[in-house]
Coordinates of C-alpha atoms and ligand atoms in Angstrom, one line a residue:
X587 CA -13.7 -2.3 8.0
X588 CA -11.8 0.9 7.3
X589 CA -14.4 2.3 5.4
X590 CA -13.6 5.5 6.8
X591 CA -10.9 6.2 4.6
X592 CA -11.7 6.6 0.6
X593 CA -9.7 7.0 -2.8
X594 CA -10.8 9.6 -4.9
X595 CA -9.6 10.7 -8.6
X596 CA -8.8 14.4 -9.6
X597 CA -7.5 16.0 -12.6
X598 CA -3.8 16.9 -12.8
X599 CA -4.7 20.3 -12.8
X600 CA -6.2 20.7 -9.4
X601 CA -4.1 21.7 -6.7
X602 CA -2.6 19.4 -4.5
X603 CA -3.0 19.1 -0.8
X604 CA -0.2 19.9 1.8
X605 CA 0.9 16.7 1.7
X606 CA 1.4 15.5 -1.9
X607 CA 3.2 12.3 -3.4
X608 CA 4.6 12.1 -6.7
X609 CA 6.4 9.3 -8.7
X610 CA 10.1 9.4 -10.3
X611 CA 11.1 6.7 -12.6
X612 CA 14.7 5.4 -12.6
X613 CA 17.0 8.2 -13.3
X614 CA 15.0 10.6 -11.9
X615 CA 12.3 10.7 -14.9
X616 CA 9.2 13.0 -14.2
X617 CA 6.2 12.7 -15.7
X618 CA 5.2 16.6 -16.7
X619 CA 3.1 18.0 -13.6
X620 CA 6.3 16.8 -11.5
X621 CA 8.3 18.7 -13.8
X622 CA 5.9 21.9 -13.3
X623 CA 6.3 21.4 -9.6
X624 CA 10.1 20.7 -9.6
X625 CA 10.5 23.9 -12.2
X626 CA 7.9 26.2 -9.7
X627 CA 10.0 25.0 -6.8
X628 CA 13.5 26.1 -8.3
X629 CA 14.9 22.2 -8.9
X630 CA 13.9 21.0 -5.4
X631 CA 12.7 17.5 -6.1
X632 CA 15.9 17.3 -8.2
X633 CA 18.3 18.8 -5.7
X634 CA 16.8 16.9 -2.9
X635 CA 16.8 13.9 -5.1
X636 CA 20.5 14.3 -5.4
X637 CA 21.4 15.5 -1.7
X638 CA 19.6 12.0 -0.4
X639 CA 20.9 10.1 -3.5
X640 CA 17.6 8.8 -4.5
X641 CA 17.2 7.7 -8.2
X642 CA 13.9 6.7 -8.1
X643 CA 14.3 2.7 -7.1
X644 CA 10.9 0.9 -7.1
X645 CA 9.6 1.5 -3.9
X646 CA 11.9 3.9 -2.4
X647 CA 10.7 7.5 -0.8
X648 CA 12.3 11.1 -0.3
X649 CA 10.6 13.3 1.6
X650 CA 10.6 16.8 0.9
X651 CA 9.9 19.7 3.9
X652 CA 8.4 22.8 2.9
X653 CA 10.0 23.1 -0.8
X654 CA 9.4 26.6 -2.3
X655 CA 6.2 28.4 -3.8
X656 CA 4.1 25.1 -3.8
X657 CA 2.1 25.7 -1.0
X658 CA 3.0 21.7 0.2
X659 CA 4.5 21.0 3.4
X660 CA 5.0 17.7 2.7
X661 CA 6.8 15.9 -1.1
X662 CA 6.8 12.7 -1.2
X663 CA 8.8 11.4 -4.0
X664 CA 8.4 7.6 -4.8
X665 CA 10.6 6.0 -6.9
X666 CA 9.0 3.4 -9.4
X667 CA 12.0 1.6 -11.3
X668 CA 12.6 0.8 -15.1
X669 CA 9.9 2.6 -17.2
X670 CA 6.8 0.4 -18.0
X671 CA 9.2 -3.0 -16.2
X672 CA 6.5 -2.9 -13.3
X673 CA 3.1 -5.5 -13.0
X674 CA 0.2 -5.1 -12.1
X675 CA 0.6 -6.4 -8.5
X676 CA 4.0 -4.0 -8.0
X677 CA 1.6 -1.4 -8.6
X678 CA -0.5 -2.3 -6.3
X679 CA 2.5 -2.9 -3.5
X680 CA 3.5 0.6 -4.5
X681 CA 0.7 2.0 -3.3
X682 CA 0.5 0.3 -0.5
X683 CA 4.5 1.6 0.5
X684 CA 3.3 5.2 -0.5
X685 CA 0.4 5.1 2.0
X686 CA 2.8 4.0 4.5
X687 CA 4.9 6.7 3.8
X688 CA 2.0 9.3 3.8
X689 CA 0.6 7.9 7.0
X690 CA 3.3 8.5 9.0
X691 CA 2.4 12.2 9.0
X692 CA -0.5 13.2 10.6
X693 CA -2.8 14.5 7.7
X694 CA -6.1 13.6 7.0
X695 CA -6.2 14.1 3.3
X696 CA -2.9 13.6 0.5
X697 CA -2.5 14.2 -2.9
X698 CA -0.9 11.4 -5.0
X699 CA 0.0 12.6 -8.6
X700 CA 0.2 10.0 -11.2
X701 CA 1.6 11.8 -14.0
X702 CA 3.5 8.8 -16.0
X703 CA 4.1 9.2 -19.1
X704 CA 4.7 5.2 -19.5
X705 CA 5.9 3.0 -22.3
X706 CA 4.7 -0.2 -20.2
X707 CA 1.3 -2.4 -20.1
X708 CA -0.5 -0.1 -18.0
X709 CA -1.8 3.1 -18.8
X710 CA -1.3 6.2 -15.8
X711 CA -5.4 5.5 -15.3
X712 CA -4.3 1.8 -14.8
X713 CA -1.3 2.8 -12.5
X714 CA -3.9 5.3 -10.8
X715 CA -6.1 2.5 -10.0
X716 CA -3.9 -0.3 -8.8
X717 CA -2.1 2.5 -6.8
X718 CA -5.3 3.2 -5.5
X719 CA -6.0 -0.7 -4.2
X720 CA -2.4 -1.1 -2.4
X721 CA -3.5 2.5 -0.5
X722 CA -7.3 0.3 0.4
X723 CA -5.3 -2.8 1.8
X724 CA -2.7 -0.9 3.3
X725 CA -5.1 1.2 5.4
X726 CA -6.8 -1.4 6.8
X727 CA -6.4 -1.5 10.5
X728 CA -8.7 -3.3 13.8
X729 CA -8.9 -1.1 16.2
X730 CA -12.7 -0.7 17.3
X731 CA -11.9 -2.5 20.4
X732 CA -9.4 0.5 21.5
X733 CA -11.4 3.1 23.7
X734 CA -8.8 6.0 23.9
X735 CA -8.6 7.5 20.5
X736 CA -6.1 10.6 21.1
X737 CA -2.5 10.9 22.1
X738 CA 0.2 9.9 20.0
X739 CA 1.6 6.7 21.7
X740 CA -1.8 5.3 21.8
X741 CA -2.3 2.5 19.1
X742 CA -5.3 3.9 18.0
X743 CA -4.3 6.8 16.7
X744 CA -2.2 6.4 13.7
X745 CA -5.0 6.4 11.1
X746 CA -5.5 10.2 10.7
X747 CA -5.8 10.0 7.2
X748 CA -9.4 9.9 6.0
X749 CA -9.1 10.7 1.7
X750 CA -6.2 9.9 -1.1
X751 CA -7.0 11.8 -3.8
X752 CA -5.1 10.2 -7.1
X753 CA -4.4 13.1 -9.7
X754 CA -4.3 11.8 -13.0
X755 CA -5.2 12.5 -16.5
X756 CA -8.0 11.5 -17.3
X757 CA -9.7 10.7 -13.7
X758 CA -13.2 8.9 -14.7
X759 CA -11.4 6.7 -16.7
X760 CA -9.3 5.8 -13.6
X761 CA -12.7 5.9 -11.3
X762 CA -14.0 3.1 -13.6
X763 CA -10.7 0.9 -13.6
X764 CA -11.0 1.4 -9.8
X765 CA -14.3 -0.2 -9.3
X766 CA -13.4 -3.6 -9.5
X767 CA -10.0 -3.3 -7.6
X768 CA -12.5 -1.5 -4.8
X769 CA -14.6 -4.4 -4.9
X770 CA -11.7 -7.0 -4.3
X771 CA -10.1 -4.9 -1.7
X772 CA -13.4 -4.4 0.1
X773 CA -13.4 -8.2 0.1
X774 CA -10.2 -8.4 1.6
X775 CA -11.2 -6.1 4.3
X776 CA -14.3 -8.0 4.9
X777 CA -12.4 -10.9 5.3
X778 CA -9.8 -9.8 7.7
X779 CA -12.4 -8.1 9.9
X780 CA -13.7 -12.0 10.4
X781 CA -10.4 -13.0 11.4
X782 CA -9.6 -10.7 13.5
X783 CA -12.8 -10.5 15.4
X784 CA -12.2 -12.4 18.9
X785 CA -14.5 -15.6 18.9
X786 CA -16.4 -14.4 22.0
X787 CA -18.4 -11.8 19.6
X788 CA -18.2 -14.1 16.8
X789 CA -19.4 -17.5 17.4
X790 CA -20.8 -20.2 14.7
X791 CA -24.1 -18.6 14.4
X792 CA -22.6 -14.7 14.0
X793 CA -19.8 -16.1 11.6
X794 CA -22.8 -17.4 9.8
X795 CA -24.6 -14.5 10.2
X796 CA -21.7 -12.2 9.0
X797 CA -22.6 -13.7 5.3
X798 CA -25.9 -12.2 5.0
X799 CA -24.0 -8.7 4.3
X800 CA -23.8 -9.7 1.0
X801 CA -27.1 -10.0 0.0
X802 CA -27.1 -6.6 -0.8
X803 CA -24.7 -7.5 -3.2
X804 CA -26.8 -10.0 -5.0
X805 CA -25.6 -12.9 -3.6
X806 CA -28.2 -15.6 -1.9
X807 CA -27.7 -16.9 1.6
X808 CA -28.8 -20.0 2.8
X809 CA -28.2 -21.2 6.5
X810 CA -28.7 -24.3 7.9
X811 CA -28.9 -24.9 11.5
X812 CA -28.5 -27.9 13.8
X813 CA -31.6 -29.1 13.1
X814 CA -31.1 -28.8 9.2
X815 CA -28.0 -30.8 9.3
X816 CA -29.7 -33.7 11.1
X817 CA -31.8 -34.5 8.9
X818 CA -28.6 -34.5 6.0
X819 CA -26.6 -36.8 8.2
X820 CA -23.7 -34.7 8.8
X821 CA -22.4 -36.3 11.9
X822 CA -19.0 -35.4 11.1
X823 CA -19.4 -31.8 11.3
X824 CA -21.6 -31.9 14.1
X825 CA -19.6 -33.8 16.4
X826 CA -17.1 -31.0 16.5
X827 CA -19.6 -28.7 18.1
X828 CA -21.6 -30.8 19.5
X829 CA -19.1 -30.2 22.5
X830 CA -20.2 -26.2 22.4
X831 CA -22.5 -24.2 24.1
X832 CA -23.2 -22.3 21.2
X833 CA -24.9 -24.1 17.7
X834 CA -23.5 -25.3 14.4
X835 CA -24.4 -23.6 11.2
X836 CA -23.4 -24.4 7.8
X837 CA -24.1 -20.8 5.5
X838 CA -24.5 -21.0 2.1
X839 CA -23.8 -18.1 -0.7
X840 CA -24.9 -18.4 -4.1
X841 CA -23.7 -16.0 -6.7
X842 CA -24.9 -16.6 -10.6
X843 CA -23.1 -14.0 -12.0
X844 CA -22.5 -15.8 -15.3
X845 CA -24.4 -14.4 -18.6
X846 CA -25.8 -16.2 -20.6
X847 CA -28.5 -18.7 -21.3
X848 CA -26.8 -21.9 -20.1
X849 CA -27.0 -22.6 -16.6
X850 CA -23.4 -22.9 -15.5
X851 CA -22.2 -25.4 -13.8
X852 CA -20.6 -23.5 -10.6
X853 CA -17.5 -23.5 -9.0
X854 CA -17.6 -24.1 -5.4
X855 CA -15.4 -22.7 -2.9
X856 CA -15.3 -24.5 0.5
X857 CA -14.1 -22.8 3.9
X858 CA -13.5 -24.3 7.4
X859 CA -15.1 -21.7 9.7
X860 CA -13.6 -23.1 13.4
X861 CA -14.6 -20.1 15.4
X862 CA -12.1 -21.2 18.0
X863 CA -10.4 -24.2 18.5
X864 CA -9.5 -25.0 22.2
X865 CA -8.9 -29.0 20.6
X866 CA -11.6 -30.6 22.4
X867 CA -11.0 -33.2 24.6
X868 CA -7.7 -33.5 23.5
X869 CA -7.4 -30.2 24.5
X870 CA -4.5 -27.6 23.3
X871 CA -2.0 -25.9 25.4
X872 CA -2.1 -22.4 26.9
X873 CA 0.6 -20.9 24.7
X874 CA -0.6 -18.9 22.3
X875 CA -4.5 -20.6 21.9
X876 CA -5.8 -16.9 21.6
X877 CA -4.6 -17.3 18.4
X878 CA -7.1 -19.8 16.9
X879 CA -9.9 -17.1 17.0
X880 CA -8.4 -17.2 13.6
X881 CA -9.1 -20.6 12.9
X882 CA -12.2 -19.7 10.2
X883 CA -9.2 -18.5 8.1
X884 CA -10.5 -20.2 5.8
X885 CA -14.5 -19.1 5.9
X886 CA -13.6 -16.0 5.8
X887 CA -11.4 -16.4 2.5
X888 CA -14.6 -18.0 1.1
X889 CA -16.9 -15.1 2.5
X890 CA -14.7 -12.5 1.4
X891 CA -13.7 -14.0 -2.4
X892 CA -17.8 -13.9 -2.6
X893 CA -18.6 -10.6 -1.3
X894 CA -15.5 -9.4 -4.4
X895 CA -17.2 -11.3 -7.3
X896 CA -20.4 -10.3 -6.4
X897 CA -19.5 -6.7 -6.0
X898 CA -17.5 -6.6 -9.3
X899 CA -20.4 -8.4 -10.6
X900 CA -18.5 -10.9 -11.5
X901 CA -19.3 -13.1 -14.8
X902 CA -19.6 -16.3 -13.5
X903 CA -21.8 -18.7 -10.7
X904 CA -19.7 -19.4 -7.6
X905 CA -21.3 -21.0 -4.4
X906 CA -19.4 -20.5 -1.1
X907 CA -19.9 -22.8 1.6
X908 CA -18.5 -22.1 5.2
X909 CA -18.8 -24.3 7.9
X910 CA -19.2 -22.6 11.4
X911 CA -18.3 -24.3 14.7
X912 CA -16.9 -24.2 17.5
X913 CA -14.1 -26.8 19.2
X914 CA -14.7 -26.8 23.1
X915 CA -14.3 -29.5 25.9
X916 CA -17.0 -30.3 27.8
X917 CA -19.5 -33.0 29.4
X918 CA -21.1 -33.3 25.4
X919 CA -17.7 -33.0 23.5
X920 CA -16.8 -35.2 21.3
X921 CA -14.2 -38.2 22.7
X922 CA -11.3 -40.0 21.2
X923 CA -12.2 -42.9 20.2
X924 CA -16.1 -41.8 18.9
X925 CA -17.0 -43.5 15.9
X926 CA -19.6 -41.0 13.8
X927 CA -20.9 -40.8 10.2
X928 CA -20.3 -38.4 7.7
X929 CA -23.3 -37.0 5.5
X930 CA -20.9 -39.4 2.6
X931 CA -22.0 -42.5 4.6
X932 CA -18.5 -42.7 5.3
X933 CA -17.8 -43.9 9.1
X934 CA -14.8 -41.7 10.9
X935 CA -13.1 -43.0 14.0
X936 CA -12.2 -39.6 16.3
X937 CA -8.9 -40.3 16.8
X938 CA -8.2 -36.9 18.5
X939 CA -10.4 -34.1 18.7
X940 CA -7.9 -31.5 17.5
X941 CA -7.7 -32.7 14.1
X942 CA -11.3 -30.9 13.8
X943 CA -11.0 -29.1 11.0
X944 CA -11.3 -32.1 8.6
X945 CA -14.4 -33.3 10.4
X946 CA -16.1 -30.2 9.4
X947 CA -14.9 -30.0 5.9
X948 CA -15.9 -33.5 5.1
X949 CA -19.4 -32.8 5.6
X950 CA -19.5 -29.6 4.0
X951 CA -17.3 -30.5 0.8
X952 CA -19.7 -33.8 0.8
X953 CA -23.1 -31.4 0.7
X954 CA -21.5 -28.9 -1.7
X955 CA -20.9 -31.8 -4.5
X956 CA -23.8 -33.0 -4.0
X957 CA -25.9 -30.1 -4.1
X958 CA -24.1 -28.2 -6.7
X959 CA -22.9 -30.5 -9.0
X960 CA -19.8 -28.2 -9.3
X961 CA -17.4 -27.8 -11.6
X962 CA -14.5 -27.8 -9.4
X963 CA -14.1 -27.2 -5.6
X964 CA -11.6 -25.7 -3.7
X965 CA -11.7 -25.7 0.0
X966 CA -9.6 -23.4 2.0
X967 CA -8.7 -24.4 5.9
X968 CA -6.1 -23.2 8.7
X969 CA -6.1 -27.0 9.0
X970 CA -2.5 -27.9 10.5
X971 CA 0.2 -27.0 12.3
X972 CA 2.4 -29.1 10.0
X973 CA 1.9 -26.8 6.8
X974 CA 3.7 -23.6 8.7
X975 CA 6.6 -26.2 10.0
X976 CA 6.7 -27.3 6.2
X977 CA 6.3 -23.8 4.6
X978 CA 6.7 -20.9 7.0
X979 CA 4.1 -17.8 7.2
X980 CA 4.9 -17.0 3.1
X981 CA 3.6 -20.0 1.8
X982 CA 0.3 -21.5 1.8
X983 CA 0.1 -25.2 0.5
X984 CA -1.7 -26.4 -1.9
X985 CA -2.9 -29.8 -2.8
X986 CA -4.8 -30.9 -6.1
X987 CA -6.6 -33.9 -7.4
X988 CA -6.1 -32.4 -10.9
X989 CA -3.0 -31.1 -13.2
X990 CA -5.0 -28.4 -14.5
X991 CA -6.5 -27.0 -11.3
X992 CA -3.2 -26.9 -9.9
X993 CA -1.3 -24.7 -12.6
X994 CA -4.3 -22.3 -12.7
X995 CA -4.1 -21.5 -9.0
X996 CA -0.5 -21.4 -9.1
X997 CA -0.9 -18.7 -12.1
X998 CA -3.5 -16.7 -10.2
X999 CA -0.6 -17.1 -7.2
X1000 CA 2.1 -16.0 -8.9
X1001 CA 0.4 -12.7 -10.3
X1002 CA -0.9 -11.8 -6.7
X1003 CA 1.6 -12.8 -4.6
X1004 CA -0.4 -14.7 -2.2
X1005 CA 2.4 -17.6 -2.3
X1006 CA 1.2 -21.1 -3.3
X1007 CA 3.3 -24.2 -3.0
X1008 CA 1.8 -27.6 -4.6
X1009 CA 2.0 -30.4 -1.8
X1010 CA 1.8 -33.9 -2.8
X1011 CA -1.6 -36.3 -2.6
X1012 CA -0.4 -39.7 -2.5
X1013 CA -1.7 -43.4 -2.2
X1014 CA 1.2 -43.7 0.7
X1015 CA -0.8 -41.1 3.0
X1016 CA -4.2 -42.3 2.4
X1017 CA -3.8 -45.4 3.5
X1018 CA -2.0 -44.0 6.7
X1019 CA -5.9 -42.9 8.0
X1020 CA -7.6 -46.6 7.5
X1021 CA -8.6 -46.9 10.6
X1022 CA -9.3 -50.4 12.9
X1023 CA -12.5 -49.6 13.6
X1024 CA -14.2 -47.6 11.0
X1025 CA -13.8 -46.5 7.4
X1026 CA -11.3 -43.8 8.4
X1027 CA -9.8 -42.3 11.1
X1028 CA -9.4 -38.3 11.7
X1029 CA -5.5 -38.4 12.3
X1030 CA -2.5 -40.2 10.5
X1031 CA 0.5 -39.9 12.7
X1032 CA 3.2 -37.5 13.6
X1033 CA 4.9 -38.0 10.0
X1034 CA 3.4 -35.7 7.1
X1035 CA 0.6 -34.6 8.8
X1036 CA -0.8 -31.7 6.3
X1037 CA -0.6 -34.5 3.6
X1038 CA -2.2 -37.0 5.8
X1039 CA -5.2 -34.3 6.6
X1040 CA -5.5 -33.4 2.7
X1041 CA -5.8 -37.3 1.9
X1042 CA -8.3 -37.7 4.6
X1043 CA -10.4 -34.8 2.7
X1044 CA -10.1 -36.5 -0.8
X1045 CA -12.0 -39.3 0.9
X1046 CA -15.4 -37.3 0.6
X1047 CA -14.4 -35.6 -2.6
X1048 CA -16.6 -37.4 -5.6
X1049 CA -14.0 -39.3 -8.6
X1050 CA -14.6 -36.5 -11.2
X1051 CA -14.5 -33.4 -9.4
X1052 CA -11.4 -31.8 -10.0
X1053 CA -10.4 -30.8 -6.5
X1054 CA -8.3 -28.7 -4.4
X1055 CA -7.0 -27.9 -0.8
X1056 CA -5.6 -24.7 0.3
X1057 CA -3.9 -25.2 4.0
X1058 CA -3.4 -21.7 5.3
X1059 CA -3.0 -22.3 8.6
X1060 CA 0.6 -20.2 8.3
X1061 CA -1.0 -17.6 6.0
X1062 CA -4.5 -16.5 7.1
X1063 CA -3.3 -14.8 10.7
X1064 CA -0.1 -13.5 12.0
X1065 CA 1.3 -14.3 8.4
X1066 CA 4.2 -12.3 6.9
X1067 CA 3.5 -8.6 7.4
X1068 CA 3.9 -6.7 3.7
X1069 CA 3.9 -3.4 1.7
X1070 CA -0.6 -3.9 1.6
X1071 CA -1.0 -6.2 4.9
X1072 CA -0.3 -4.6 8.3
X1073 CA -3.2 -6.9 10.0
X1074 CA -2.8 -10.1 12.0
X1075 CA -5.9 -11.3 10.1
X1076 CA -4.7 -11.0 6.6
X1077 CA -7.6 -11.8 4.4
X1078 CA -5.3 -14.2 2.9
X1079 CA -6.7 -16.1 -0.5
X1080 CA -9.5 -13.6 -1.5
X1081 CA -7.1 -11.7 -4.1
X1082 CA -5.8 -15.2 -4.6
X1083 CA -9.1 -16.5 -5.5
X1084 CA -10.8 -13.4 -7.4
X1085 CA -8.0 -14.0 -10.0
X1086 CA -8.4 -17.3 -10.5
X1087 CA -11.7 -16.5 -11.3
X1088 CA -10.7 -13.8 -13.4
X1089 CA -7.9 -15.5 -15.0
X1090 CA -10.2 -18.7 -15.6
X1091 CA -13.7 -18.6 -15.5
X1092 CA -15.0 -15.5 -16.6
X1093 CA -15.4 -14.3 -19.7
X1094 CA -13.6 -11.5 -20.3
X1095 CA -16.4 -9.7 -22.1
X1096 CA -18.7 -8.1 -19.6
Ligands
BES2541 N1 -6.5 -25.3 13.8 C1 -5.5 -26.2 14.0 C2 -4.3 -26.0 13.1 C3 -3.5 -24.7 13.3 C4 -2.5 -24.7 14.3 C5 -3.8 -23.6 12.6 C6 -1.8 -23.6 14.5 C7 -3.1 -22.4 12.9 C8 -2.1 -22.4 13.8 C9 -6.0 -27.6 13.7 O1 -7.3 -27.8 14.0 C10 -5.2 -28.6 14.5 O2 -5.3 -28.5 15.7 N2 -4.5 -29.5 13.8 C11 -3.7 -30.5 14.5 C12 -3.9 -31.8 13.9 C13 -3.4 -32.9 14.6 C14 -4.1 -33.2 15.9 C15 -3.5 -34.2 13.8 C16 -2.2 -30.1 14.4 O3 -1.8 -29.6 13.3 O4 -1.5 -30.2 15.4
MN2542 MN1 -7.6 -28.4 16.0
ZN2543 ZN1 -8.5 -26.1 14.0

């Protein structure tokens, strides 16, 4: 994690450092210490303003060399659009862009000066904070695995900056609206250091591993081994590593968060955690396989959404439940044509070995319900190919068992801007996995295969648990590059997931 870099809040009266941003509304509006430093300077924010014809566009930069008697080298301006017209999440892109900005100098600490005097929903400690996120997410880089960390071509090297200290008003106020922001980003950081890590240092049993970091968070961890999910009948799951050298796990986090007297009923979050995924016997080509090191996508969304709540202390009991495996060929592999049993008493003919994922989830979503007695699950999986021919590397799809479920993941979609697009569940597609030979079959064809895999998942999910499937197979690595991702692993789905809960199942008073 990039936990060598920090966000700090000052007043706007200290000074700034030598390389300090500042924000300009449309039409050139400054907020009053950019005026002071604009007046001190003799008009040089506004003259370079109008030499470069900046006019303070959201998201758009000037920079400033040496402007006079402010003892900077560096001025950033960022523009930030219509007064007040920005969300919370353009905010939080802003300061992602600004960080970019900054860190192409080489300086290991900026100022930012958020000096708004705004009109909008968000107050300048608000603005201060969310600023303060986009610069967490945007810093984030992998690059423990590089062993020359000098000279400027080397890829290592362009994270000089260590500190962004925000200047604003009233900075404790902004310290305490950072706190939970931190915590998400943290979890977004977590999340993509899972992904990113190659599946030689993190096999099933480290994946599983990973999630006792957040016990000192609060959370409990529970992990079953082999052994454990034996005796619980969860052939499914086990089938798919059974082909492995190195063991199965199934980890467990419990967060109860939720005040109160009432035991909650939790909700439970569901992630397929395919450390690699060679496909088995029916084995993958070459091309491009180094790339499903990223197939617990989905794990770590699960992981990382419970190391935010529970570091936000978030109001509410969530269980996370990642299954870790790993999908090799060998002389114990699983075979098409295998007929196992799922922990549902559910028979599954192995049609081909590369349609994995589901095997694993089926187990998993089974024990959650059954266990936890949830009040909704949502399980999260890079579980086909056919989602990114359907939806590209913006969109992740999403498919629910329930209206409501649906609309409120779309809503938390919408005000992150981790893209959602509902997929249909349909009678038509479940029937396409009856299989000859045994209750079901792991595959349905070339036709529609992320709805065929989501139907084959709603066969182990109980009649009234409102249910949903996230597919992020496009999303979770290599997706679309942005203003607060720069990473291959993306972390995709925590943000997405910590405002759902927000949004939905936490009170709002703490
Ligand atoms: N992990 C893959 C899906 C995937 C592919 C994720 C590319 C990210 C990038 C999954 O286990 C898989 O192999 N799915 C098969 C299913 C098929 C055999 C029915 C697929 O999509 O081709
Ligand atoms: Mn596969
Ligand atoms: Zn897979």
């Amino acid at each position: 994690m990039s936990d060598r870099f920090e966000v700090t809040f000052a007043p706007l009266s200290a000074d700034p450092e030598t390389v300090t941003a500042l924000l300009a509304g449309e039409g050139l509006e400054l907020g009053s210490k950019a005026r002071e430093l604009d007046t001190k300077s003799a008009g040089s924010v506004s003259k370079a303003a109008a030499a470069a014809d900046f006019k303070g566009k959201y998201k758009s930069t000037i920079e400033i060399l040496a402007p006079a008697k402010l003892g900077i080298d560096r001025l950033i301006v960022a523009g930030l659009g219509k007064d007040g017209a920005l969300s919370a999440q353009q905010y939080v892109d802003l300061g992602g862009a600004i960080l970019g900005a900054i860190q192409n100098r080489k300086t290991s600490t900026a100022s930012l000066i958020v000096d708004v005097e705004t009109s909008g929903d968000h107050s300048a400690e608000q603005i201060a904070a969310l600023i303060g996120q986009g610069a967490l997410l945007r810093h984030y880089n992998f690059k423990k695995y590089f062993t020359k960390k000098s000279g400027d071509d080397s890829a290592a090297d362009k994270d000089g900056i260590k500190k962004l200290i925000v200047h604003v008003a009233h900075p404790d106020k902004a310290k305490a609206a950072f706190h939970p922001l931190k915590a998400v980003a943290n979890g977004v950081n977590f999340a993509r250091d899972l992904v990113n890590e190659p599946a030689n240092v993190l096999g099933p049993v480290e994946l599983a591993e990973k999630t006792k970091a957040l016990e000192k968070l609060g959370v409990e961890v529970e992990i079953l081994d082999v052994k454990a999910m034996e005796k619980l009948g969860m052939g499914s799951l086990l089938c798919v590593g059974q082909g492995s050298a190195r063991p199965s796990r199934l980890a467990v986090m419990v967060w109860n968060g939720a005040k109160g007297s009432k035991k909650q009923k939790p909700v439970c979050f569901v992630g397929k955690g395919v450390v690699f995924d060679t496909g088995g016997i029916s084995i993958k080509g070459a091309a491009g396989m180094e790339d499903m090191k990223g197939d617990m996508g989905g794990a770590a969304a699960v992981i990382g959404t419970m190391y935010a709540l529970a570091e936000r202390k978030a109001n509410v009991n969530a269980v996370g439940l990642v299954g870790c495996v790993e999908n090799m060929p060998s002389g114990n592999a699983v075979r098409p044509g295998d007929i196992v049993k799922s922990m549902s008493g559910q028979t599954i003919e192995v049609i081909n070995t590369d349609a994995e994922g589901r095997l694993v989830l089926a187990d998993v979503l089974w024990y959650a319900q059954e266990t936890y007695k949830p009040k909704l699950v949502i399980d999260l999986a890079t579980l086909t190919g056919a989602i990114m021919i359907a939806l590209g590397k913006e969109y992740a799809g999403l498919f629910a068992s329930d209206d409501k479920l649906a609309d409120e993941l779309l809503s938390a979609s919408r005000s992150t801007g981790e893209k959602l697009w509902r997929m249909p569940l349909d009678k038509a597609f479940d029937k396409m996995m009856d299989s000859k030979n045994a209750d079901v079959k792991n595959t349905g064809g070339r036709w529609g295969g992320a709805a065929t895999a989501a139907a084959f998942l709603q066969r182990f999910v109980q009649k009234d648990v409102p249910w949903s499937h996230i597919d992020l197979a496009g999303t979770a690595m290599d997706g679309a590059r942005n203003d607060i991702n720069q990473s291959w692993g993306a972390g995709w789905g925590v943000r997405l997931l910590d405002r759902f809960v927000a949004g939905h199942y936490e009170k709002s008073e703490k």
